[in-house]
JSON list of C-alpha atoms in Angstrom, two decimals:
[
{"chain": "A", "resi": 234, "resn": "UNK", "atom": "CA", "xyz": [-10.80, -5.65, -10.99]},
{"chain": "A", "resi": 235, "resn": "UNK", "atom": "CA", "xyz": [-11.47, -8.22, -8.47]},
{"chain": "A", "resi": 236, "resn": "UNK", "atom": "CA", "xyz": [-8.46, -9.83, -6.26]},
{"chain": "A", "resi": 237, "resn": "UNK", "atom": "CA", "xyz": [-10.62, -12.50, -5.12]},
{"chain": "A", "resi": 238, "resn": "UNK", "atom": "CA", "xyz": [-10.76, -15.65, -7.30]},
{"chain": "A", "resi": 239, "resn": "UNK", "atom": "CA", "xyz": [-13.31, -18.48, -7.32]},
{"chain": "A", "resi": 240, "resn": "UNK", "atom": "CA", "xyz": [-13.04, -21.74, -8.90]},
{"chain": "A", "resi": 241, "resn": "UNK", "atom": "CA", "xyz": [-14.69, -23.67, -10.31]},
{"chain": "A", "resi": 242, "resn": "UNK", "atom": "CA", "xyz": [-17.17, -21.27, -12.14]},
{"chain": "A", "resi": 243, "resn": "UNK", "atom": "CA", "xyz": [-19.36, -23.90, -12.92]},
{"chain": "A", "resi": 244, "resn": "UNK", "atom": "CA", "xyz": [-18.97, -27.79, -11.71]},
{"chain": "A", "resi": 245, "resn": "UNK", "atom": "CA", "xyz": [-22.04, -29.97, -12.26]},
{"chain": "A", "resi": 246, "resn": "UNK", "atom": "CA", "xyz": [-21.63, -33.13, -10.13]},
{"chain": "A", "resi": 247, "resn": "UNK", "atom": "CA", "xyz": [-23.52, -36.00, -9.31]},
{"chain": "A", "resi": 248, "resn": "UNK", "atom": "CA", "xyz": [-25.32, -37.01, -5.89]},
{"chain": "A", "resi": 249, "resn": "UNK", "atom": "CA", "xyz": [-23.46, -37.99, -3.20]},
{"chain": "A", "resi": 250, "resn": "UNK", "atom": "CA", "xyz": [-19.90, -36.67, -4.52]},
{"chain": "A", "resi": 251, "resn": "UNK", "atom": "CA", "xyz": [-17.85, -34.79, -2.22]},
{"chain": "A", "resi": 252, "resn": "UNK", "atom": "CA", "xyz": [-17.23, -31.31, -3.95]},
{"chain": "A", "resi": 253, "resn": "UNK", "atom": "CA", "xyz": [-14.77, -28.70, -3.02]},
{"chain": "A", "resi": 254, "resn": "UNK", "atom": "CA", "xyz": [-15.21, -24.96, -3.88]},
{"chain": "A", "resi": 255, "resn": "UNK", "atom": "CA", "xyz": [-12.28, -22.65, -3.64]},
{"chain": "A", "resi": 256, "resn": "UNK", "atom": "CA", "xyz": [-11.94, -19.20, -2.89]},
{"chain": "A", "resi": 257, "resn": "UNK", "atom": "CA", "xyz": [-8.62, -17.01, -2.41]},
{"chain": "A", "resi": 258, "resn": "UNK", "atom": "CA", "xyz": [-8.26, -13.56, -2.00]},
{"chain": "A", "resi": 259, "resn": "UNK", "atom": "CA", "xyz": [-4.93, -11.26, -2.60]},
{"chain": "A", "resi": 260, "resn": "UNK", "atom": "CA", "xyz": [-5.95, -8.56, -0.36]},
{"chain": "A", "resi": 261, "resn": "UNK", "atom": "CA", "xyz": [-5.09, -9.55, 2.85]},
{"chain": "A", "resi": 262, "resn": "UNK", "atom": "CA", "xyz": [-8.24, -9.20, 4.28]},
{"chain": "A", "resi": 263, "resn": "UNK", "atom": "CA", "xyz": [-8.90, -10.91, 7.72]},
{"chain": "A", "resi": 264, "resn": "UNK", "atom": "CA", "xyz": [-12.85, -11.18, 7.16]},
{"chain": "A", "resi": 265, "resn": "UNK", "atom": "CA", "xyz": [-14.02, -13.87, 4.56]},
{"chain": "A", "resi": 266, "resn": "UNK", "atom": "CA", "xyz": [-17.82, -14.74, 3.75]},
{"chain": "A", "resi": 267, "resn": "UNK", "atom": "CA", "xyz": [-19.81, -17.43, 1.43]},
{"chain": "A", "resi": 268, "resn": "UNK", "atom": "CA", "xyz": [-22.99, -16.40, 0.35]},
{"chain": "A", "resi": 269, "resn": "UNK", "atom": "CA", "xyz": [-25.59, -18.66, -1.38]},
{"chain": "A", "resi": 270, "resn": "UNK", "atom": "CA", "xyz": [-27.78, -17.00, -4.12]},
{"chain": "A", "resi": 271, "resn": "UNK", "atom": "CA", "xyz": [-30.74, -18.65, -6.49]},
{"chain": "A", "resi": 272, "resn": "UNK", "atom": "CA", "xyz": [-31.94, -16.91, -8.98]},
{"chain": "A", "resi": 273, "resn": "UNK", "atom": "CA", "xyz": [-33.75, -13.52, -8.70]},
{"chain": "A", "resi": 274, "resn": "UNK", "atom": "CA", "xyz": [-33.28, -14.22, -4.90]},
{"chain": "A", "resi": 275, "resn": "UNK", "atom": "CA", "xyz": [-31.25, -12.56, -1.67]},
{"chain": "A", "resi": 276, "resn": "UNK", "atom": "CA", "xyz": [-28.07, -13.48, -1.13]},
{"chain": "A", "resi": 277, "resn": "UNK", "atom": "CA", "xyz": [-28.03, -15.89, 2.07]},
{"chain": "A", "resi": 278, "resn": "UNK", "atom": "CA", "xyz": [-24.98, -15.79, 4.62]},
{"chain": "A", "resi": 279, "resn": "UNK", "atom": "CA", "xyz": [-24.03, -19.24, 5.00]},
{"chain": "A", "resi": 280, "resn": "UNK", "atom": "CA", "xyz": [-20.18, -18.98, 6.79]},
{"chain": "A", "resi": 281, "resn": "UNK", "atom": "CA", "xyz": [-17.97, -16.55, 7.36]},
{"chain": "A", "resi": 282, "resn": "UNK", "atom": "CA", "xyz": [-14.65, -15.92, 9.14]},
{"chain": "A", "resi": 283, "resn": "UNK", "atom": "CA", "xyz": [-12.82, -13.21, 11.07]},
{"chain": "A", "resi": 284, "resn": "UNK", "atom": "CA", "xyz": [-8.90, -14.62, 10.74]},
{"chain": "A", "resi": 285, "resn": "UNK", "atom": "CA", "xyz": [-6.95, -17.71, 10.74]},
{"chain": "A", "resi": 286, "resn": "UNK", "atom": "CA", "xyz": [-8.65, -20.39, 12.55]},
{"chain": "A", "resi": 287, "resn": "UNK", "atom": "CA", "xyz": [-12.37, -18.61, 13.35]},
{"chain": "A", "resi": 288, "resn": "UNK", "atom": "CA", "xyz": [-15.34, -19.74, 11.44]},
{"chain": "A", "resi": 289, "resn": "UNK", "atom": "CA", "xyz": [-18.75, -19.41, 12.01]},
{"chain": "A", "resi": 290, "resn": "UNK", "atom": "CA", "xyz": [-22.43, -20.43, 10.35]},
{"chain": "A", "resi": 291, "resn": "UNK", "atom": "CA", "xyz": [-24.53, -17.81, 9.01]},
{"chain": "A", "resi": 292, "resn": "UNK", "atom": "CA", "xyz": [-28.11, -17.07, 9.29]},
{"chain": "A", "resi": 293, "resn": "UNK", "atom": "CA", "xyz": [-28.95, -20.02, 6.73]},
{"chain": "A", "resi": 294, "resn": "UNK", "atom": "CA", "xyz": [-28.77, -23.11, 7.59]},
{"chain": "A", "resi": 295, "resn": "UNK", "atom": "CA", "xyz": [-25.91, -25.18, 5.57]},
{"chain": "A", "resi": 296, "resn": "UNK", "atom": "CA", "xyz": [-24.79, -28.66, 5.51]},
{"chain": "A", "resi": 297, "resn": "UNK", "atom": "CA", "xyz": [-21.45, -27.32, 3.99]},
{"chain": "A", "resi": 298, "resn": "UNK", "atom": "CA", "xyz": [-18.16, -26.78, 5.89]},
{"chain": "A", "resi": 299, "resn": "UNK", "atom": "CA", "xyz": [-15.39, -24.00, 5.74]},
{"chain": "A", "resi": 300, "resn": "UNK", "atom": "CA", "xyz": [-11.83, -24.04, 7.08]},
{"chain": "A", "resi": 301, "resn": "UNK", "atom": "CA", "xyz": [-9.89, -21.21, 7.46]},
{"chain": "A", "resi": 302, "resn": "UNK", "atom": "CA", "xyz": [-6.33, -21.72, 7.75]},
{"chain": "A", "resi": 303, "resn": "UNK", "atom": "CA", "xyz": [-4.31, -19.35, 5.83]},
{"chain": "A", "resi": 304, "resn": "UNK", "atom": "CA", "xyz": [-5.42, -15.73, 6.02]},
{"chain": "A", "resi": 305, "resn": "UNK", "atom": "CA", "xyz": [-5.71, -16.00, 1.81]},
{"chain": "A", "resi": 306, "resn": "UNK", "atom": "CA", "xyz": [-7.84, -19.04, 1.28]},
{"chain": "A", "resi": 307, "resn": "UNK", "atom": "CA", "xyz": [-11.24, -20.34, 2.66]},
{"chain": "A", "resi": 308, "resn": "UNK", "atom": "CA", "xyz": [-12.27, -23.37, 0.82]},
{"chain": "A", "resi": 309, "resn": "UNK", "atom": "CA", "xyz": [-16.10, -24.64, 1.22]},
{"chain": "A", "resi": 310, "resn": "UNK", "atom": "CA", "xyz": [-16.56, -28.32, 1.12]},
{"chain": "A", "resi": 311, "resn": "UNK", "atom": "CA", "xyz": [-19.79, -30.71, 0.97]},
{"chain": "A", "resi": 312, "resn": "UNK", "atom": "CA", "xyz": [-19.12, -34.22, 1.95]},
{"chain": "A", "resi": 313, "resn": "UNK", "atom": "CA", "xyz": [-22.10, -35.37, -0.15]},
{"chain": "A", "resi": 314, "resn": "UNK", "atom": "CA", "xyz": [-23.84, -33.29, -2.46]},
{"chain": "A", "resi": 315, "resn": "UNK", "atom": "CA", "xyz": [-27.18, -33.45, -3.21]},
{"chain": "A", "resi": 316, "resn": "UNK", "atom": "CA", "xyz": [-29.76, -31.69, -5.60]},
{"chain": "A", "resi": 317, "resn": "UNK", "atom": "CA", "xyz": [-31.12, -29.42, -3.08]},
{"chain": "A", "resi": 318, "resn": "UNK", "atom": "CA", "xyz": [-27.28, -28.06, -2.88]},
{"chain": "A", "resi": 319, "resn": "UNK", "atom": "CA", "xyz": [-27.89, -26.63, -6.38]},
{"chain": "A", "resi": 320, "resn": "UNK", "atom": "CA", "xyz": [-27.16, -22.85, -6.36]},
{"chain": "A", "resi": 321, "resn": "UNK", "atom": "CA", "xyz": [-24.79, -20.12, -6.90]},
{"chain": "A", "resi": 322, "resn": "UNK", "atom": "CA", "xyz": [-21.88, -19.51, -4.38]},
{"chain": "A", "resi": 323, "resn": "UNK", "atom": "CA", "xyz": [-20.17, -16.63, -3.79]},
{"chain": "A", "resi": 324, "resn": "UNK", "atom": "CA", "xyz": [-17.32, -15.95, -1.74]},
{"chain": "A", "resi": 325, "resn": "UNK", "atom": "CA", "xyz": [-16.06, -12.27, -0.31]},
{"chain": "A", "resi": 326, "resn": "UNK", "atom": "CA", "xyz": [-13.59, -10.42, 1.73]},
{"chain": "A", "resi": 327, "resn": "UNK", "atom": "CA", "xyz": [-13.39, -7.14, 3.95]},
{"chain": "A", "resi": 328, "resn": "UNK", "atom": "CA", "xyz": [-11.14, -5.57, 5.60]},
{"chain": "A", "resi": 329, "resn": "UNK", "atom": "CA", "xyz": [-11.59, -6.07, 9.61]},
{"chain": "A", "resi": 330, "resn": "UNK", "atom": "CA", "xyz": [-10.74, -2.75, 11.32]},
{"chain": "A", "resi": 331, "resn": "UNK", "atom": "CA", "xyz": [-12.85, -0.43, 9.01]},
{"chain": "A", "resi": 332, "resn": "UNK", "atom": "CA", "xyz": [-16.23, -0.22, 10.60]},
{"chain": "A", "resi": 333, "resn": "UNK", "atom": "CA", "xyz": [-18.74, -0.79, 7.45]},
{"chain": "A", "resi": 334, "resn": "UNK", "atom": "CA", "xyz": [-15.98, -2.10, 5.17]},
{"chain": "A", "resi": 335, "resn": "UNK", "atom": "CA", "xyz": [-17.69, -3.14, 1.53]},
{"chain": "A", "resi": 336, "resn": "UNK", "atom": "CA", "xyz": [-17.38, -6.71, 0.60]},
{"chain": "A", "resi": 337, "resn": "UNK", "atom": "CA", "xyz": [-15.38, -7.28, -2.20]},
{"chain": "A", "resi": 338, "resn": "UNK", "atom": "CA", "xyz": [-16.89, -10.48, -4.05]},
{"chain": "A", "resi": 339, "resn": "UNK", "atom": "CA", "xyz": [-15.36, -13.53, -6.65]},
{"chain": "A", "resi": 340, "resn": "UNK", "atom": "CA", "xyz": [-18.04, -14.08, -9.78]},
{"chain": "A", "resi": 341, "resn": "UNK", "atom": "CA", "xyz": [-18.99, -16.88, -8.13]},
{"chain": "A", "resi": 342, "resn": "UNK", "atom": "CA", "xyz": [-19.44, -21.46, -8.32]},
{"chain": "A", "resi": 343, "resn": "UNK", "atom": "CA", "xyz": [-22.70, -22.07, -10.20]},
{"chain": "A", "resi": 344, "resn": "UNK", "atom": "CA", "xyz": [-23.73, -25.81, -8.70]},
{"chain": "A", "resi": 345, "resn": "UNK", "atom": "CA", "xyz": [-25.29, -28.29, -10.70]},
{"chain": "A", "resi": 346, "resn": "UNK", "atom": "CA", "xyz": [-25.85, -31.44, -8.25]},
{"chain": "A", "resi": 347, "resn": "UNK", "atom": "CA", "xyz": [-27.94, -34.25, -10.64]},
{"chain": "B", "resi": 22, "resn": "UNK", "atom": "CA", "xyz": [-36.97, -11.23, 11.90]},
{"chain": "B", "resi": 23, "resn": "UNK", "atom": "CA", "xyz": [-34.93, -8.70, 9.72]},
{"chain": "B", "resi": 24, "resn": "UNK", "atom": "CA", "xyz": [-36.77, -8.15, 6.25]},
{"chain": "B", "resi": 25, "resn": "UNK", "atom": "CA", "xyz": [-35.18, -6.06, 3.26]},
{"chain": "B", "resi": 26, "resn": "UNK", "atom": "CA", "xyz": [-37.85, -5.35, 0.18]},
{"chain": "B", "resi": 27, "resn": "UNK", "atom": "CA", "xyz": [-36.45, -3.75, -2.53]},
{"chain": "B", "resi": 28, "resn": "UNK", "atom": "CA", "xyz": [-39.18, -2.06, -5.00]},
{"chain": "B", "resi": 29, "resn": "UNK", "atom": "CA", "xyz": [-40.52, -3.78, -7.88]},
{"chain": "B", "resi": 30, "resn": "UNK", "atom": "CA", "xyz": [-38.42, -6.81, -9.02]},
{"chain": "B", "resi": 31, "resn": "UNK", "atom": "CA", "xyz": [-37.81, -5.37, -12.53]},
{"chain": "B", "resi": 32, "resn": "UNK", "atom": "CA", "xyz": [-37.49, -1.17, -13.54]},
{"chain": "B", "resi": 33, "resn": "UNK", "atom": "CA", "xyz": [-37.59, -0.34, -17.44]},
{"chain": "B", "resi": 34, "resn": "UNK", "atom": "CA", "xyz": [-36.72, 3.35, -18.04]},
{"chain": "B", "resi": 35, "resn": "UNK", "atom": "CA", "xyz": [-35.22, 5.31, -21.06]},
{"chain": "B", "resi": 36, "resn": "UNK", "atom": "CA", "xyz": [-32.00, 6.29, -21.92]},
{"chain": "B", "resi": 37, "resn": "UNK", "atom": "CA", "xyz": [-31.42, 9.79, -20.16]},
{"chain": "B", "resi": 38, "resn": "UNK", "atom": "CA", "xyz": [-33.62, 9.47, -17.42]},
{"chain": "B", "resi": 39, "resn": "UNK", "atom": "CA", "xyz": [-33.27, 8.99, -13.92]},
{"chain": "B", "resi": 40, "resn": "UNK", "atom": "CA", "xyz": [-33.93, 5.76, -12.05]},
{"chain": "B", "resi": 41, "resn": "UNK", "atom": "CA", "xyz": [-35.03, 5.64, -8.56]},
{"chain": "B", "resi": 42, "resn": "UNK", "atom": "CA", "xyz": [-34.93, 2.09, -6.83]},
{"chain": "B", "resi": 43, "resn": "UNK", "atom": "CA", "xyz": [-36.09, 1.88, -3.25]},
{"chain": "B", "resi": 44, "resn": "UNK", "atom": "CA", "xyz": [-34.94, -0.14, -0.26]},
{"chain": "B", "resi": 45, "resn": "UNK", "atom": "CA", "xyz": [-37.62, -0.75, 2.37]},
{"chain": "B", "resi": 46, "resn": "UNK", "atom": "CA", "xyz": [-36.36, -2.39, 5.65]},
{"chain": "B", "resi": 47, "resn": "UNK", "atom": "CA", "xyz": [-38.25, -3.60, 8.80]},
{"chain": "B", "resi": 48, "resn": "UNK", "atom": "CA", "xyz": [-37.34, -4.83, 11.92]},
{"chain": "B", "resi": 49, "resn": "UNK", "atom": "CA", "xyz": [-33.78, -3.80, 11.79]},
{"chain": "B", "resi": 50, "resn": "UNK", "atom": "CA", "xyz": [-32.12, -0.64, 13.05]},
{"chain": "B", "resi": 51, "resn": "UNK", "atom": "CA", "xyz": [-28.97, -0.39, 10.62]},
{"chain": "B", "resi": 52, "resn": "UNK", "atom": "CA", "xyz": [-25.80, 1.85, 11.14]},
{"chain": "B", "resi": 53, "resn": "UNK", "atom": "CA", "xyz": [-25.11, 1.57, 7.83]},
{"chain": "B", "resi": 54, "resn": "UNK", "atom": "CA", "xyz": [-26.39, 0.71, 3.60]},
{"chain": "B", "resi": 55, "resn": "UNK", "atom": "CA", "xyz": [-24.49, -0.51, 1.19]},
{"chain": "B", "resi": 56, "resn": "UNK", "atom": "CA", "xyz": [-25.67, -0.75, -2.34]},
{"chain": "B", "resi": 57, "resn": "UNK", "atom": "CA", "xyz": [-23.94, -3.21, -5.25]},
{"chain": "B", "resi": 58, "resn": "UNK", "atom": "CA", "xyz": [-24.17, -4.17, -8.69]},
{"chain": "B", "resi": 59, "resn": "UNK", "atom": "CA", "xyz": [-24.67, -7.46, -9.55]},
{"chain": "B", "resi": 60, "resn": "UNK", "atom": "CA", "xyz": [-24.17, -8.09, -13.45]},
{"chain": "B", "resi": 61, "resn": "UNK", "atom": "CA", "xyz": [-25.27, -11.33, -14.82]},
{"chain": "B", "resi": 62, "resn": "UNK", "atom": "CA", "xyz": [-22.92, -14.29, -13.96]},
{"chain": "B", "resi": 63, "resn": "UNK", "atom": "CA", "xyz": [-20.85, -12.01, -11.44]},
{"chain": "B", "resi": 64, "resn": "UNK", "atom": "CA", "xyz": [-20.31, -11.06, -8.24]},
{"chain": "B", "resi": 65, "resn": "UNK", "atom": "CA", "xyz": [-21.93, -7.88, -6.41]},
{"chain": "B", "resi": 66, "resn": "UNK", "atom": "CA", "xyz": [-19.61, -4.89, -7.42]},
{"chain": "B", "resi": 67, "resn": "UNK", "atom": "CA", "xyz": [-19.59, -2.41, -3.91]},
{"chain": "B", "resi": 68, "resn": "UNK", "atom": "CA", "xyz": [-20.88, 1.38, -5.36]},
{"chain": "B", "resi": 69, "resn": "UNK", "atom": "CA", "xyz": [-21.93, 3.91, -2.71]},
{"chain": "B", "resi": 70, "resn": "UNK", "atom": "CA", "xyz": [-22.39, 3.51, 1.56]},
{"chain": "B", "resi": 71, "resn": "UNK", "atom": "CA", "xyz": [-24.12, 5.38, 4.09]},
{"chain": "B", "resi": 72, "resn": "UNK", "atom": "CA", "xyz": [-24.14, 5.74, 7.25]},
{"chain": "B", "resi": 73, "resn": "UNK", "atom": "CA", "xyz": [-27.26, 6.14, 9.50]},
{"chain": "B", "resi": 74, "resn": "UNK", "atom": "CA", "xyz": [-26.20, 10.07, 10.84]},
{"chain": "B", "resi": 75, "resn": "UNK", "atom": "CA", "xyz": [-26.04, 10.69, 6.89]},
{"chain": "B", "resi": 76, "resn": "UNK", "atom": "CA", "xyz": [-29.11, 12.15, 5.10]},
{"chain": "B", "resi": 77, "resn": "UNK", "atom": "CA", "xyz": [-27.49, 11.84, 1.67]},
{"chain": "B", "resi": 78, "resn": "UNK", "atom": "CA", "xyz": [-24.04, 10.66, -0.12]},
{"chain": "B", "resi": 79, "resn": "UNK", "atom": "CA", "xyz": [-23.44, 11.08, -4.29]},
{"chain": "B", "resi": 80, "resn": "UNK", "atom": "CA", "xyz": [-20.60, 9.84, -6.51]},
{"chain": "B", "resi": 81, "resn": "UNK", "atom": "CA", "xyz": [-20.80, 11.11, -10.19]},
{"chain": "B", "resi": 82, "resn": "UNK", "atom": "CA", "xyz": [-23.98, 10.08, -11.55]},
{"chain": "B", "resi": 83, "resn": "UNK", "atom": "CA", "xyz": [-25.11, 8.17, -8.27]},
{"chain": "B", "resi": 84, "resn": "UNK", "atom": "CA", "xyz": [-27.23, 8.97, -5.24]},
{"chain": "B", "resi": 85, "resn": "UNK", "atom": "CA", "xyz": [-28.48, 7.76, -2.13]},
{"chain": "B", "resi": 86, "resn": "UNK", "atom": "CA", "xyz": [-30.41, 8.98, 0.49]},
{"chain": "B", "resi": 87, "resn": "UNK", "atom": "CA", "xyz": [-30.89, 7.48, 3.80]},
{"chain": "B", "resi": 88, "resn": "UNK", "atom": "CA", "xyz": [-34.25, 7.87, 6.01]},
{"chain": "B", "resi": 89, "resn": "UNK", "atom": "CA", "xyz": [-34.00, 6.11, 9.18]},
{"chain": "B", "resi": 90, "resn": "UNK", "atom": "CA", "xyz": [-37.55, 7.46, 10.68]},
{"chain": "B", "resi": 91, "resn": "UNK", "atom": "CA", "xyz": [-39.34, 6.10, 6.94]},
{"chain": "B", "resi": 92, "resn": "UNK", "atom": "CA", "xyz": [-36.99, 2.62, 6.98]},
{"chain": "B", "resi": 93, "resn": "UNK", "atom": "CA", "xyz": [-35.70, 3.46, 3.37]},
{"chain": "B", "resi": 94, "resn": "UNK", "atom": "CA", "xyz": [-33.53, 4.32, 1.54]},
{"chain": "B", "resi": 95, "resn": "UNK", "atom": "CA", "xyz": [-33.72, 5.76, -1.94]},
{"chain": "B", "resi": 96, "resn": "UNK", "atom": "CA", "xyz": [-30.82, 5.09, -4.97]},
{"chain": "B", "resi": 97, "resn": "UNK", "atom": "CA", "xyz": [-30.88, 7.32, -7.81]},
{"chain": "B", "resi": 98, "resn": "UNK", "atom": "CA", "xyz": [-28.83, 7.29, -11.43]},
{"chain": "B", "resi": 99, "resn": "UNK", "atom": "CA", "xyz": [-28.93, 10.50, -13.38]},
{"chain": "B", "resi": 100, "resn": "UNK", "atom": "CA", "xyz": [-28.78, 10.45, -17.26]},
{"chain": "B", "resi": 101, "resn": "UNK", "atom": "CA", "xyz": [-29.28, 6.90, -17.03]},
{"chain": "B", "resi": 102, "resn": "UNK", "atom": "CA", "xyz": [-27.19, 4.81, -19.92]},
{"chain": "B", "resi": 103, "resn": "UNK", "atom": "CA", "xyz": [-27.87, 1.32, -21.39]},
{"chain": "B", "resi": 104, "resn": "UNK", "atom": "CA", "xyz": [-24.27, 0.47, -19.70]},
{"chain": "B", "resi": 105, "resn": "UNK", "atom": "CA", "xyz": [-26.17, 0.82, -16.16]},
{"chain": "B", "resi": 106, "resn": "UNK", "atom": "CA", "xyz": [-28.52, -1.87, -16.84]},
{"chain": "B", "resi": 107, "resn": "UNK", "atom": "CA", "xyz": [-27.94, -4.21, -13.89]},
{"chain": "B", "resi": 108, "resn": "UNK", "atom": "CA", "xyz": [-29.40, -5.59, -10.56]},
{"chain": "B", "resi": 109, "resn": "UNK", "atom": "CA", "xyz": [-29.20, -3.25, -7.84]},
{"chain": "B", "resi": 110, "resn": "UNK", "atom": "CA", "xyz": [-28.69, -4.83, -4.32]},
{"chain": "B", "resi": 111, "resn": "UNK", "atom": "CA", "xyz": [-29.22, -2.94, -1.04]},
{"chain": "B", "resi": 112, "resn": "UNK", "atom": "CA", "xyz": [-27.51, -4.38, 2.39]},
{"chain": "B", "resi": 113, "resn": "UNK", "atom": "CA", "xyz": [-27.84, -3.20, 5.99]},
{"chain": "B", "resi": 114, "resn": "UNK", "atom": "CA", "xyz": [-25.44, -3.74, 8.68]},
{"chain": "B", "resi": 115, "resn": "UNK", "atom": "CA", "xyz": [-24.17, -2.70, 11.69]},
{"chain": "B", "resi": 116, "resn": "UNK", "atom": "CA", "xyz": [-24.95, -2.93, 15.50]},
{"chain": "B", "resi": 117, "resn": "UNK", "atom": "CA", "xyz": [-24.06, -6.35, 16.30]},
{"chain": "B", "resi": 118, "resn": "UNK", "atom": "CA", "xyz": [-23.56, -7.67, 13.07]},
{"chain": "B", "resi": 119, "resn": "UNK", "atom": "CA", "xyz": [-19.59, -7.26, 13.14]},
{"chain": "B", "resi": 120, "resn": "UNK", "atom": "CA", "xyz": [-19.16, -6.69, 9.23]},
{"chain": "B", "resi": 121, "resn": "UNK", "atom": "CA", "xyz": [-21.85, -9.31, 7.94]},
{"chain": "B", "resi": 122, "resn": "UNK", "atom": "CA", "xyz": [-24.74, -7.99, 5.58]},
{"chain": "B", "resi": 123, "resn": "UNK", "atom": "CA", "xyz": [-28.36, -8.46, 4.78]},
{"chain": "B", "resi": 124, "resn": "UNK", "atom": "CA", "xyz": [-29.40, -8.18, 1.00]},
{"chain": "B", "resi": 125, "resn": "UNK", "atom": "CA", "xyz": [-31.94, -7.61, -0.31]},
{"chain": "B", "resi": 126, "resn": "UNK", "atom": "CA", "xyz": [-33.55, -9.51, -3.51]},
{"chain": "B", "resi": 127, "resn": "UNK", "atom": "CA", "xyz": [-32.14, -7.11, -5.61]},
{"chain": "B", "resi": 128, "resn": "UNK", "atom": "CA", "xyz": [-33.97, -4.80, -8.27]},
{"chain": "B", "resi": 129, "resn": "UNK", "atom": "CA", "xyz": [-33.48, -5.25, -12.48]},
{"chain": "B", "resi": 130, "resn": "UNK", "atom": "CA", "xyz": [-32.73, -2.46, -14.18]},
{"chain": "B", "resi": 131, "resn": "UNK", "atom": "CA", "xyz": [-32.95, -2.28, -18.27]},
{"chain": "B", "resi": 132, "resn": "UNK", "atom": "CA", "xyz": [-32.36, 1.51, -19.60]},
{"chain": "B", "resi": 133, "resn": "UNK", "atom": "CA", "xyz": [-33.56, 1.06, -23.01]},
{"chain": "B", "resi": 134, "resn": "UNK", "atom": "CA", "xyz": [-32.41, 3.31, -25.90]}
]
């Protein structure tokens, strides 16, 4: 059972909205990623976090933003969407002292931007 | 740059069976593989790691082997079931990566029955 929740699951949205996805975790872990997936593709790091006020970009490229200030929650935010921006986000958590911790993953925002 | 190719995008195999899905990886010398689940509409599900000193690791029906000199690594399922139909994901990490993974696109798997 996963203790890391996404919402929304799905939000379809219109250009140019600003559009906030959240993601929590109940674990305590200090490490936090998104990921960006399309379908029958890799997942893509976009952001990710070691604790409380350290975020970073990933290896793709994203006009998106994260904050990171509660250990629990890392929100991802896009101050105007657009269709390109369409895509599946998921968010996950590890812990930071075990060397090749598993990620432990949320099902996920499916983005609709029209 | 780091590539992951993960064998044919879709396996079909009968109940009972066993599945093999490979993991092909090149310019990348990983100190670890992961491999997930992924079932449709959800998020990866962790299953087995291994570590690049290991040759082999196995939980219940599951099995991976690890072959740093080949670049691969090989995932087996024994007396497959239709309940194992899934995407399989492979991810390397390690060295300087500090936690973060690189997937792979993932193989289908349908056990039919």
């Amino acid at each position: 059972e996963a203790d890391i929740y996404q919402t929304p699951r799905y939000l379809v949205i219109g250009t140019g909205k600003k559009i906030t996805l959240e993601c929590s975790q109940t674990m305590g872990h200090d490490k936090m990623y998104w990921y960006q997936q399309d379908p029958g593709m890799e997942l893509h790091l976009i952001h990710y976090s070691y604790g409380v006020n350290s975020t970073e970009k990933g290896d793709l490229s994203s006009e998106s933003t994260v904050s990171r200030i509660r250990t629990e929650h890392f929100p991802l935010t896009l101050e105007s969407a657009r269709p390109s921006h369409t895509s599946q986000y998921l968010c996950a958590s590890s812990e930071f002292y075990r060397e090749a911790s598993p990620l432990h993953f949320g099902n996920g925002t499916r983005l609709t931007v029209t | 740059s780091q590539k992951i190719e993960q064998n044919s995008e879709a396996l079909n195999i009968q109940e009972g069976k066993t599945a093999t899905l490979t993991c092909n990886y090149t310019n990348y010398s990983p100190a670890y593989l992961q491999w997930y689940r992924q079932d449709p509409g959800r998020g990866p599900v962790f299953l087995l790691l291994i570590r690049e000193n290991e040759k082999e690791k196995r939980k219940e029906r599951l099995k991976v082997t690890f072959d740093t000199t080949l670049k691969q690594s090989l995932f087996h399922i024994t007396a497959s079931q239709p309940a194992d139909s899934a995407t399989y994901l492979c991810a390397l990490g390690g060295g300087t990566s500090y936690g973060k993974l690189t997937f792979g696109q993932g193989t289908i798997l349908t056990v039919h029955p």
